[in-house]
Structures are given as C-alpha cells and as structure tokens.
C-alpha cells in the first residue's frame, strides 16, 4: 500500500490551530484540501489564515510564489459535510470528546466512499473507541500530529483494535510522503510520546513536593546536566498546566489508576488556582512583563580537594576521572569489584545516584547523572544532615574545579536526572514488551516529539543494561507504593545477559 495520490482530495474537519496546521501540511504536499467546521464561517476564516501563513513562507524564502498560488487555488472551505464526499482521506481535529467524534465519523461514513481513509488526530482518547461505532472500523486510524503541525516532524500512526493493516500502512506512507516522520504504534493510553513522557514531569514535581529543590533549580539541572531542552516546570508552563495535567489524568485513568502515572497534587493546586502558565501570565513562574526569573540554587565557591581515590570505574560517570585529571587533581585508583565511588581526602565518599539516600550511609554525598559530564555546565549534589561539612565542601569544590556550577539539593533517592531517565527507560521497555511500538520508533518519537537529547533505548545503551533497573529497584525499596517498581520487561532486560548472575538462584 502506497501513499495517497496527490490528485486525491484531503479533508480536515475542525479548523482550530491543529486543524489548520494539518490542512497546511497536506496542502503544501500537493493535495486539494477541503476545510470544514460545524460553526458557520470558521472554515472560510481558517482558509484565509492558512493563505496568510503561506504568504509568510514566501516572504521567508521557504516557498516559491508560484507554489503558494497553486496551493491557495487547491484550498476550499466547505459549507457542509456533503462537500467532502469525494475525499480520499478525512482527518478530524475537533473537540476531545468521544461522543462528538463518534457522531462526526458516523455522519461521514454515510457520505464518503467505502475506500476513503478516516483518521482522528486525538491525543487522549482511544482510537478503538472512536472507531468502534463505525460499520467499517477497519479503515479508521489515528494520525496524531504534534503542534505546530507544519513544523513538528513527528506523526504517530495509531492502529485501533479493528484497524486493517492496509489502512495503517496507507496512513503511514501518506504521512511520510507529506515530509513527516511517522512512527507506528498500537492504541494504548498516551500512544508513545504521552505515555513515556509522563515521568519527565512527574519526577520533577515529586522532587519539588518533597521540598528537595525549587522549580528553577530542578529545571536548571534537567537542562544543564540532563541535556533536556527545557525543564519540566518551564515546559508545562509553555504547554499549559491544565493541558498537561489533563493528559496525565487521562493516561492515569485509562491505565485503571496505575500508580506509575499518578498525577501531581502540586500541579492540581496550580490548576485550581488558575495559574495555568504563560497563557494566564503565571504558572510555576511569573510570566508578567518585567517579572524576574528566579535563579537556580548555586553553591558558593569551595576549594577543590588535592586528590581523590577512585574505587572502581564509576560506571556511567567514568568520564569524570579524565576530567578530574585534566583539572590537575590527582586520581589514585584502587581496584574494587563493585566500586563506583570516589573517596575524598577527608574520608567521605562521592557516589553516583543509585536510588539510595545519603542518610543511610556514613558521610556520603551523591552526585546526579549527566548526559555528558564534559559538556554539562551544572551538576547536582545531595547530602543528608549527617554528612560532614568538609565532605560536602570537598565535593562541591571538586565539581567547581571541573568548570561546573553546583546545585545542592535535598536527600532524595535517585536525585533528579537519574530517577527521571530510569523511569523513562522502564516505561519504554514495558511499551515494547506489550507491543505498543518498536525500540526504534520509540526512540524516534521521543527525540522528535518532545526533543529529548536521546531516545530511551539510546540512554539505556549508554548507561548499561542494569543502571535503570538498579536505580528503580532501590527506589522501590524506599517507596513500596509501586510507583518505582521496575517492570517485568526491565527486569528481564537487566538480567538477560549477565555473567555475574547467570546460573544463580
């Protein structure tokens, strides 16, 4: 099955921001496009808005004037659904209500030809449930574009329980022909991106609720250490707190209130207060004109230690040994079977976040995971009330000598980046095991859909197959609610090829 022929008309029902964006994508690809909206006059207004955006593309040199004129000639507002009768594809982008969508597609089924492909752009409802009311649900598929549709490359092609393989393939190839990067996934709550991205927000909010760090500090650590483009608090302010919480709540409810997807009480209070983010002028941050952005907590200057003793190779943080030497600090290496720590001159230890807490040990400072310790500009440390001031000062001074800003946060298991990445990896393995999507498509979706620096499986390969499991297993021991219990898929992955564990009982 190939992509739709460019001569085939495409219809878009619903002319809000997303509907207009999808229509523009199909139009620029070369299709005749029909726009329909149930509210009189909106389709004409949407057509005018799309035409204006095409003019701006010409002004920026991204579209030729002749191509612009041809596209505008192919764009037609429709006064009623009957005008969509000859369309080969109808994409719906109306209100996120199951009854509204089911009624719309029921009406369309009586109008369009039997070989017309029907698609929903839903981000939160079940594709299976929407198509379940149709006489021929096999031709029904999800085409989930990301906002803004003309710019975002990712399209999730979602197969409902009754979707024919040929219909899904037809939709996939059409999205690719439109210049998009399609990924195939099964109809499960949140599809790929909205399912696997939940921990990015949830863990940041959990650290905040535990009073371990403020939003500005957590965001800075996620950006400057984790390599994420935006922190969780600034990103949800951009998305809209009500929108982000609604998706989280929908996924949680759809998974029968699975504790792994539990919404944040702090975010609920923010929504109840009307502080929805940039669109209301205030969310986690004050977005009023002239408002000062809070600075992340940054430790005062400390003296670096004269030397460190490396017990083991530091695992995913091994590059630190090279950086420490380059900074002129002596590294004394000692063989240690399971060693992944640095011993400081005062006798205290510096340990990579592993899901445990500093208070459990004598004089330990934890440091957080980084995407790349060489390029990271900030590193987070955590210590307990029992950690000696000298040990904390030596740890701060060590990372400052490497050119890093240092944020000291509360003694929370898994810190910030490590727990977030571990949970994302876990949900990704669980999704593959349950047939939601392939590893390759999940990595593609998370990089393109939410701009992650690495896909979950790319992170996993970089960190080692046991890292995510070990972090979550330790966190689960400290919080046995089930939120951090590693999935069976991650358990199997961690234990699959491991000479140390092979044959043990």
Coordinates of C-alpha atoms in Angstrom, one line a residue:
X1 CA 0.0 0.0 0.0
X2 CA 1.4 3.4 -1.0
X3 CA 0.7 7.0 -0.1
X4 CA -2.3 8.8 -1.4
X5 CA -2.0 10.1 -4.9
X6 CA -1.5 13.9 -4.9
X7 CA -4.6 14.3 -7.0
X8 CA -6.7 12.8 -4.2
X9 CA -8.6 15.4 -2.1
X10 CA -7.9 15.5 1.6
X11 CA -10.5 16.9 4.1
X12 CA -9.8 18.4 7.5
X13 CA -12.7 18.7 9.9
X14 CA -12.2 21.2 12.7
X15 CA -10.4 24.4 12.0
X16 CA -8.6 25.3 15.2
X17 CA -4.9 25.6 15.4
X18 CA -4.2 21.9 14.9
X19 CA -6.8 21.5 12.1
X20 CA -5.3 24.5 10.2
X21 CA -1.8 23.1 10.7
X22 CA -2.7 19.6 9.3
X23 CA -4.5 21.2 6.4
X24 CA -1.4 23.3 5.6
X25 CA 0.8 20.2 5.7
X26 CA -1.5 18.4 3.2
X27 CA -1.8 21.5 1.0
X28 CA 1.9 22.2 0.8
X29 CA 2.4 18.5 0.0
X30 CA 0.3 19.0 -3.1
X31 CA -3.2 17.8 -2.3
X32 CA -6.5 19.6 -2.9
X33 CA -7.7 20.3 0.6
X34 CA -11.3 20.9 1.9
X35 CA -11.8 22.6 5.2
X36 CA -15.0 22.1 7.2
X37 CA -16.1 23.4 10.6
X38 CA -19.5 23.0 12.3
X39 CA -19.6 26.7 13.1
X40 CA -20.6 28.7 10.2
X41 CA -17.9 31.0 8.8
X42 CA -15.0 29.3 10.6
X43 CA -13.8 27.3 7.6
X44 CA -13.6 30.5 5.5
X45 CA -11.6 32.2 8.2
X46 CA -9.3 29.3 8.6
X47 CA -8.7 29.2 4.8
X48 CA -7.8 32.9 5.0
X49 CA -5.4 32.3 7.9
X50 CA -3.7 29.4 6.1
X51 CA -3.3 31.6 3.0
X52 CA -1.7 34.3 5.2
X53 CA 0.8 31.8 6.6
X54 CA 1.7 30.7 3.0
X55 CA 2.4 34.4 2.3
X56 CA 4.8 34.5 5.2
X57 CA 6.6 31.3 4.0
X58 CA 7.1 33.1 0.6
X59 CA 8.5 36.2 2.5
X60 CA 10.9 34.0 4.3
X61 CA 12.0 32.2 1.2
X62 CA 10.7 28.8 2.2
X63 CA 8.0 28.6 -0.5
X64 CA 8.0 29.9 -4.1
X65 CA 5.4 32.4 -5.1
X66 CA 4.1 30.1 -7.8
X67 CA 3.8 27.2 -5.4
X68 CA 2.0 29.5 -3.0
X69 CA -0.5 30.5 -5.7
X70 CA -1.1 26.9 -6.7
X71 CA -1.6 25.8 -3.0
X72 CA -4.1 28.6 -2.4
X73 CA -6.1 27.5 -5.5
X74 CA -6.3 24.0 -4.1
X75 CA -7.7 25.1 -0.7
X76 CA -11.6 25.1 -0.5
X77 CA -13.8 25.9 2.6
X78 CA -16.7 23.6 2.7
X79 CA -20.2 24.7 3.8
X80 CA -21.4 21.2 4.8
X81 CA -20.1 17.6 5.2
X82 CA -21.6 16.5 1.9
X83 CA -18.9 18.5 0.1
X84 CA -16.4 16.0 1.4
X85 CA -17.9 13.1 -0.5
X86 CA -15.1 12.6 -3.0
X87 CA -12.2 12.9 -0.5
X88 CA -9.8 10.0 -0.1
X89 CA -8.8 11.0 3.4
X90 CA -10.7 12.8 6.1
X91 CA -8.7 13.9 9.2
X92 CA -10.7 15.0 12.3
X93 CA -9.3 17.6 14.7
X94 CA -12.4 18.6 16.7
X95 CA -13.3 18.7 20.4
X96 CA -11.7 16.0 22.5
X97 CA -15.0 14.3 23.4
X98 CA -15.7 10.7 22.5
X99 CA -19.4 11.3 21.7
X100 CA -18.6 14.3 19.4
X101 CA -16.0 12.4 17.4
X102 CA -18.2 9.2 17.2
X103 CA -21.1 11.2 15.9
X104 CA -18.9 13.0 13.3
X105 CA -17.5 9.8 11.9
X106 CA -20.9 8.2 11.8
X107 CA -22.1 11.0 9.6
X108 CA -19.0 10.9 7.5
X109 CA -19.4 7.1 6.9
X110 CA -22.7 7.8 5.2
X111 CA -21.1 10.4 2.9
X112 CA -17.7 9.3 1.8
X113 CA -16.8 6.4 -0.5
X114 CA -16.0 3.0 1.1
X115 CA -12.3 3.3 0.3
X116 CA -12.0 6.7 2.0
X117 CA -9.5 6.6 4.9
X118 CA -10.9 8.1 8.1
X119 CA -8.4 9.4 10.7
X120 CA -8.6 11.1 14.1
X121 CA -5.9 13.4 15.5
X122 CA -6.9 12.6 19.1
X123 CA -4.1 12.8 21.6
X124 CA -6.0 11.4 24.6
X125 CA -9.0 9.3 23.5
X126 CA -9.0 5.7 22.4
X127 CA -8.8 5.3 18.6
X128 CA -10.5 1.9 19.1
X129 CA -13.4 3.5 21.0
X130 CA -13.9 6.3 18.4
X131 CA -13.9 3.8 15.5
X132 CA -15.9 1.3 17.4
X133 CA -19.2 3.0 16.4
X134 CA -18.4 2.7 12.7
X135 CA -19.8 0.0 10.4
X136 CA -16.3 -0.4 8.8
X137 CA -13.8 0.3 11.6
X138 CA -11.0 -1.3 9.6
X139 CA -10.4 1.9 7.6
X140 CA -10.2 4.0 10.7
X141 CA -6.8 5.1 12.1
X142 CA -5.1 7.6 14.4
X143 CA -2.9 10.3 12.8
X144 CA -1.6 12.2 15.8
X145 CA 0.3 15.3 14.7
X146 CA 2.2 17.4 17.1
X147 CA 1.7 21.2 17.5
X148 CA 2.6 23.2 15.4
X149 CA 1.8 20.6 12.7
X150 CA 3.7 22.3 9.9
X151 CA 6.9 22.4 11.9
X152 CA 6.9 19.3 14.1
X153 CA 8.2 16.3 12.1
X154 CA 6.6 13.5 14.2
X155 CA 3.3 11.8 13.4
X156 CA 2.1 8.9 15.5
X157 CA 0.2 6.5 13.3
X158 CA -2.1 4.6 15.7
X159 CA -3.8 1.3 14.9
X160 CA -7.0 0.7 16.7
X161 CA -8.0 -2.8 17.7
X162 CA -10.0 -3.2 14.5
X163 CA -7.8 -1.1 12.1
X164 CA -6.8 -3.0 9.0
X165 CA -3.0 -3.3 8.4
X166 CA -3.5 -1.9 4.9
X167 CA -5.2 1.2 6.3
X168 CA -2.5 1.8 8.8
X169 CA 0.2 1.3 6.1
X170 CA -1.7 3.7 3.8
X171 CA -1.8 6.4 6.5
X172 CA 1.9 5.8 7.4
X173 CA 3.1 6.1 3.8
X174 CA 0.9 9.2 3.3
X175 CA 2.4 10.9 6.4
X176 CA 5.9 10.1 5.1
X177 CA 5.0 11.5 1.6
X178 CA 4.0 14.7 3.3
X179 CA 7.5 15.1 4.6
X180 CA 6.8 13.9 8.1
X181 CA 8.5 11.2 10.2
X182 CA 5.8 8.6 11.0
X183 CA 6.0 6.1 13.8
X184 CA 3.7 3.1 14.1
X185 CA 2.1 2.3 17.4
X186 CA -0.8 0.4 19.0
X187 CA -3.8 2.1 20.5
X188 CA -2.8 2.3 24.2
X189 CA -3.3 5.3 26.6
X190 CA -1.0 8.1 25.6
X191 CA 0.3 6.2 22.5
X192 CA 4.1 6.6 22.5
X193 CA 5.0 10.1 23.5
X194 CA 2.3 11.0 26.0
X195 CA 2.8 7.6 27.7
X196 CA 6.6 7.5 28.0
X197 CA 7.0 11.3 28.8
X198 CA 4.9 11.2 32.0
X199 CA 7.9 10.7 34.3
X200 CA 9.7 13.7 32.9
X201 CA 7.0 15.9 34.6
X202 CA 6.1 13.6 37.4
X203 CA 9.5 13.1 38.9
X204 CA 10.3 16.8 38.8
X205 CA 7.1 17.5 40.6
X206 CA 7.8 14.8 43.1
X207 CA 11.2 16.2 44.0
X208 CA 9.5 19.6 44.4
X209 CA 6.8 18.2 46.6
X210 CA 9.5 16.5 48.8
X211 CA 10.9 20.1 49.2
X212 CA 14.3 18.8 47.9
X213 CA 14.6 21.7 45.4
X214 CA 12.7 24.6 43.9
X215 CA 11.4 24.7 40.3
X216 CA 14.2 26.9 39.0
X217 CA 16.9 24.6 40.3
X218 CA 15.2 21.4 39.1
X219 CA 14.8 22.9 35.6
X220 CA 18.4 24.0 35.5
X221 CA 19.6 20.5 36.4
X222 CA 17.4 18.9 33.8
X223 CA 18.7 21.3 31.1
X224 CA 22.4 21.8 32.1
X225 CA 23.1 18.3 33.4
X226 CA 20.4 16.1 31.8
X227 CA 20.7 17.8 28.4
X228 CA 16.9 18.3 28.0
X229 CA 15.9 21.4 26.0
X230 CA 13.5 22.7 28.7
X231 CA 13.0 21.8 32.3
X232 CA 9.7 20.2 33.4
X233 CA 8.3 23.4 35.1
X234 CA 9.1 25.8 32.3
X235 CA 7.8 23.3 29.7
X236 CA 4.5 22.7 31.5
X237 CA 4.1 26.5 31.8
X238 CA 4.5 26.6 28.0
X239 CA 2.1 23.7 27.3
X240 CA -0.4 25.0 29.8
X241 CA -0.8 23.4 33.3
X242 CA -4.4 22.5 32.6
X243 CA -3.5 20.8 29.3
X244 CA -0.5 18.9 30.8
X245 CA -2.5 17.8 33.8
X246 CA -5.4 16.7 31.7
X247 CA -3.2 14.4 29.6
X248 CA -1.6 13.0 32.8
X249 CA -5.0 12.4 34.4
X250 CA -6.3 10.8 31.2
X251 CA -3.4 8.3 31.0
X252 CA -3.7 7.5 34.7
X253 CA -7.4 6.8 34.4
X254 CA -7.0 4.8 31.2
X255 CA -4.5 2.6 32.9
X256 CA -7.0 2.0 35.7
X257 CA -5.2 4.4 38.1
X258 CA -1.9 2.8 37.8
X259 CA 0.3 4.3 40.5
X260 CA 3.1 4.8 37.9
X261 CA 1.1 7.6 36.3
X262 CA -0.4 9.2 39.4
X263 CA -1.0 13.0 38.8
X264 CA 0.8 15.6 40.9
X265 CA -1.1 17.2 43.8
X266 CA 1.1 20.3 43.5
X267 CA 0.1 20.7 39.8
X268 CA -3.6 20.2 40.7
X269 CA -3.4 23.1 43.1
X270 CA -1.7 25.2 40.5
X271 CA -4.6 24.5 38.1
X272 CA -7.2 25.1 40.7
X273 CA -5.7 28.5 41.4
X274 CA -5.9 29.4 37.7
X275 CA -2.2 29.7 37.3
X276 CA -2.0 27.8 34.0
X277 CA 1.3 29.1 32.7
X278 CA 2.2 31.6 30.1
X279 CA -1.3 31.9 28.7
X280 CA -2.5 33.3 32.1
X281 CA 0.7 35.1 32.9
X282 CA 1.5 32.9 35.9
X283 CA 2.2 29.2 36.4
X284 CA 5.2 27.8 38.2
X285 CA 6.9 31.0 37.1
X286 CA 5.6 34.6 36.9
X287 CA 5.4 35.5 33.2
X288 CA 4.2 39.1 33.7
X289 CA 6.2 41.7 31.7
X290 CA 9.2 42.7 33.6
X291 CA 9.0 39.8 36.1
X292 CA 12.3 38.5 37.3
X293 CA 13.1 34.8 36.6
X294 CA 14.2 33.1 39.8
X295 CA 17.8 31.8 39.7
X296 CA 18.7 28.2 40.4
X297 CA 20.4 27.4 43.7
X298 CA 24.2 27.5 43.0
X299 CA 26.7 26.7 45.7
X300 CA 29.3 29.2 46.9
X301 CA 32.9 28.7 45.8
X302 CA 34.8 26.0 47.6
X303 CA 38.4 24.7 47.4
X304 CA 38.9 21.6 45.4
X305 CA 40.5 18.5 47.0
X306 CA 44.2 17.8 46.3
X307 CA 43.4 14.3 45.3
X308 CA 40.6 11.7 45.1
X309 CA 40.7 7.9 45.4
X310 CA 38.7 6.1 42.7
X311 CA 37.3 2.8 43.8
X312 CA 36.1 1.2 40.6
X313 CA 35.5 2.8 37.3
X314 CA 32.5 5.0 38.2
X315 CA 30.3 3.2 35.6
X316 CA 28.3 5.7 33.5
X317 CA 30.3 8.5 35.2
X318 CA 33.7 7.1 34.1
X319 CA 34.5 10.2 32.1
X320 CA 34.8 12.2 35.3
X321 CA 38.1 10.5 36.0
X322 CA 39.6 12.0 32.8
X323 CA 38.1 15.4 33.6
X324 CA 39.5 15.4 37.2
X325 CA 43.0 14.6 35.9
X326 CA 42.7 17.3 33.3
X327 CA 41.8 19.8 36.1
X328 CA 45.1 18.9 37.7
X329 CA 43.7 16.9 40.6
X330 CA 45.5 13.6 41.3
X331 CA 43.4 10.4 40.9
X332 CA 44.6 7.4 42.9
X333 CA 42.9 4.3 41.6
X334 CA 42.1 1.2 43.7
X335 CA 40.7 -2.0 42.3
X336 CA 37.2 -2.7 43.7
X337 CA 34.9 -5.4 42.4
X338 CA 31.7 -3.4 42.8
X339 CA 33.3 0.0 43.4
X340 CA 31.7 3.0 41.8
X341 CA 32.7 5.8 44.2
X342 CA 35.3 8.5 44.8
X343 CA 36.8 8.8 48.3
X344 CA 37.7 12.3 49.2
X345 CA 40.7 13.4 51.4
X346 CA 38.5 13.8 54.5
X347 CA 37.3 10.2 54.2
X348 CA 33.9 11.0 52.8
X349 CA 32.6 9.3 49.7
X350 CA 31.2 10.7 46.4
X351 CA 28.8 8.3 44.8
X352 CA 26.7 8.4 41.5
X353 CA 23.0 8.5 42.2
X354 CA 21.8 4.9 42.6
X355 CA 18.3 5.1 44.2
X356 CA 19.6 5.1 47.7
X357 CA 19.9 8.1 50.1
X358 CA 22.8 9.8 51.8
X359 CA 21.3 9.4 55.3
X360 CA 21.7 5.6 55.1
X361 CA 25.5 5.8 55.0
X362 CA 28.3 7.4 56.9
X363 CA 29.5 10.6 55.2
X364 CA 28.3 10.1 51.6
X365 CA 27.5 12.8 49.0
X366 CA 25.6 11.7 45.9
X367 CA 26.0 13.3 42.5
X368 CA 23.4 13.2 39.8
X369 CA 23.5 11.6 36.3
X370 CA 24.6 13.8 33.4
X371 CA 24.1 13.3 29.7
X372 CA 27.7 14.2 29.1
X373 CA 29.9 15.2 32.1
X374 CA 32.3 17.0 29.8
X375 CA 29.8 19.4 28.3
X376 CA 27.4 19.6 31.3
X377 CA 27.5 23.1 32.9
X378 CA 25.8 22.1 36.1
X379 CA 25.9 19.1 38.4
X380 CA 23.6 18.3 41.3
X381 CA 24.8 17.0 44.7
X382 CA 22.7 15.7 47.6
X383 CA 23.7 15.2 51.2
X384 CA 22.0 14.5 54.5
X385 CA 22.1 16.3 57.8
X386 CA 24.7 13.7 58.9
X387 CA 27.1 14.5 56.1
X388 CA 30.2 16.3 57.3
X389 CA 30.6 19.9 56.1
X390 CA 34.1 19.0 55.0
X391 CA 32.9 16.2 52.7
X392 CA 30.2 18.4 51.1
X393 CA 32.7 21.2 50.6
X394 CA 35.3 18.9 49.0
X395 CA 32.6 17.5 46.7
X396 CA 31.4 21.0 45.7
X397 CA 35.0 22.2 45.1
X398 CA 35.8 19.1 43.0
X399 CA 33.0 19.8 40.5
X400 CA 33.7 23.5 40.5
X401 CA 37.3 22.7 39.6
X402 CA 35.8 20.9 36.5
X403 CA 34.1 24.2 35.5
X404 CA 30.6 23.2 36.7
X405 CA 28.0 25.1 38.6
X406 CA 26.9 23.0 41.6
X407 CA 23.4 22.8 43.0
X408 CA 23.0 21.1 46.3
X409 CA 19.5 19.5 46.7
X410 CA 17.8 17.5 49.4
X411 CA 18.5 13.9 50.1
X412 CA 16.0 12.3 47.7
X413 CA 16.6 8.8 46.2
X414 CA 17.6 8.9 42.6
X415 CA 18.1 12.7 42.7
X416 CA 16.7 14.3 39.6
X417 CA 18.1 13.2 36.3
X418 CA 18.9 9.7 37.3
X419 CA 15.4 8.9 38.6
X420 CA 13.8 10.6 35.6
X421 CA 15.8 8.8 33.0
X422 CA 15.5 5.4 34.8
X423 CA 11.7 5.7 34.8
X424 CA 11.6 6.8 31.1
X425 CA 13.7 3.8 30.2
X426 CA 11.4 1.5 32.2
X427 CA 8.2 2.7 30.5
X428 CA 9.9 2.3 27.1
X429 CA 10.9 -1.3 27.8
X430 CA 7.4 -2.0 29.1
X431 CA 5.8 -0.5 26.0
X432 CA 7.9 -2.7 23.7
X433 CA 7.1 -5.8 25.7
X434 CA 3.4 -5.0 25.3
X435 CA 3.5 -4.4 21.6
X436 CA 3.0 -0.7 21.6
X437 CA 5.9 0.1 19.3
X438 CA 9.4 -0.9 18.4
X439 CA 12.5 0.3 20.1
X440 CA 13.5 2.3 17.0
X441 CA 10.1 4.0 16.7
X442 CA 10.1 4.9 20.5
X443 CA 13.5 6.5 20.3
X444 CA 12.4 8.4 17.2
X445 CA 9.2 9.5 18.8
X446 CA 10.8 10.8 22.0
X447 CA 13.6 12.7 20.2
X448 CA 11.3 14.3 17.6
X449 CA 8.0 14.6 19.6
X450 CA 9.4 16.1 22.8
X451 CA 13.0 16.9 21.8
X452 CA 14.7 14.6 24.2
X453 CA 18.5 14.6 23.8
X454 CA 18.5 10.8 23.5
X455 CA 15.7 8.2 23.0
X456 CA 15.1 5.9 26.0
X457 CA 17.0 3.0 24.4
X458 CA 19.8 5.2 23.4
X459 CA 20.1 6.3 27.1
X460 CA 19.9 2.6 28.1
X461 CA 22.7 1.5 25.9
X462 CA 24.9 4.4 27.1
X463 CA 24.2 3.8 30.8
X464 CA 24.4 0.0 30.7
X465 CA 21.6 -2.6 30.9
X466 CA 21.5 -2.7 34.7
X467 CA 21.5 1.1 35.5
X468 CA 17.8 1.9 35.3
X469 CA 16.8 -1.4 36.9
X470 CA 19.1 -0.9 39.9
X471 CA 18.0 2.7 40.5
X472 CA 14.3 1.8 40.4
X473 CA 14.8 -1.3 42.5
X474 CA 16.5 0.7 45.2
X475 CA 13.8 3.4 45.0
X476 CA 11.1 0.8 45.2
X477 CA 12.6 -0.5 48.4
X478 CA 12.3 3.0 49.9
X479 CA 8.9 3.7 48.4
X480 CA 7.0 0.4 48.1
X481 CA 3.8 2.1 46.7
X482 CA 4.6 0.5 43.3
X483 CA 5.4 3.8 41.6
X484 CA 9.1 2.8 41.2
X485 CA 8.7 -1.0 40.9
X486 CA 10.7 -2.0 37.8
X487 CA 8.6 -3.6 35.1
X488 CA 9.0 -7.2 34.3
X489 CA 10.3 -6.2 30.9
X490 CA 13.1 -4.1 32.5
X491 CA 13.8 -6.9 35.0
X492 CA 14.3 -9.3 32.1
X493 CA 16.4 -6.8 30.2
X494 CA 18.7 -6.2 33.2
X495 CA 19.2 -9.9 33.9
X496 CA 19.2 -11.2 30.3
X497 CA 23.0 -11.4 29.6
X498 CA 24.9 -11.0 32.7
X499 CA 27.8 -13.4 33.5
X500 CA 27.7 -12.5 37.2
X501 CA 24.1 -13.5 37.6
X502 CA 23.9 -16.4 35.2
X503 CA 23.1 -19.7 36.9
X504 CA 22.4 -18.1 40.3
X505 CA 19.3 -18.8 42.2

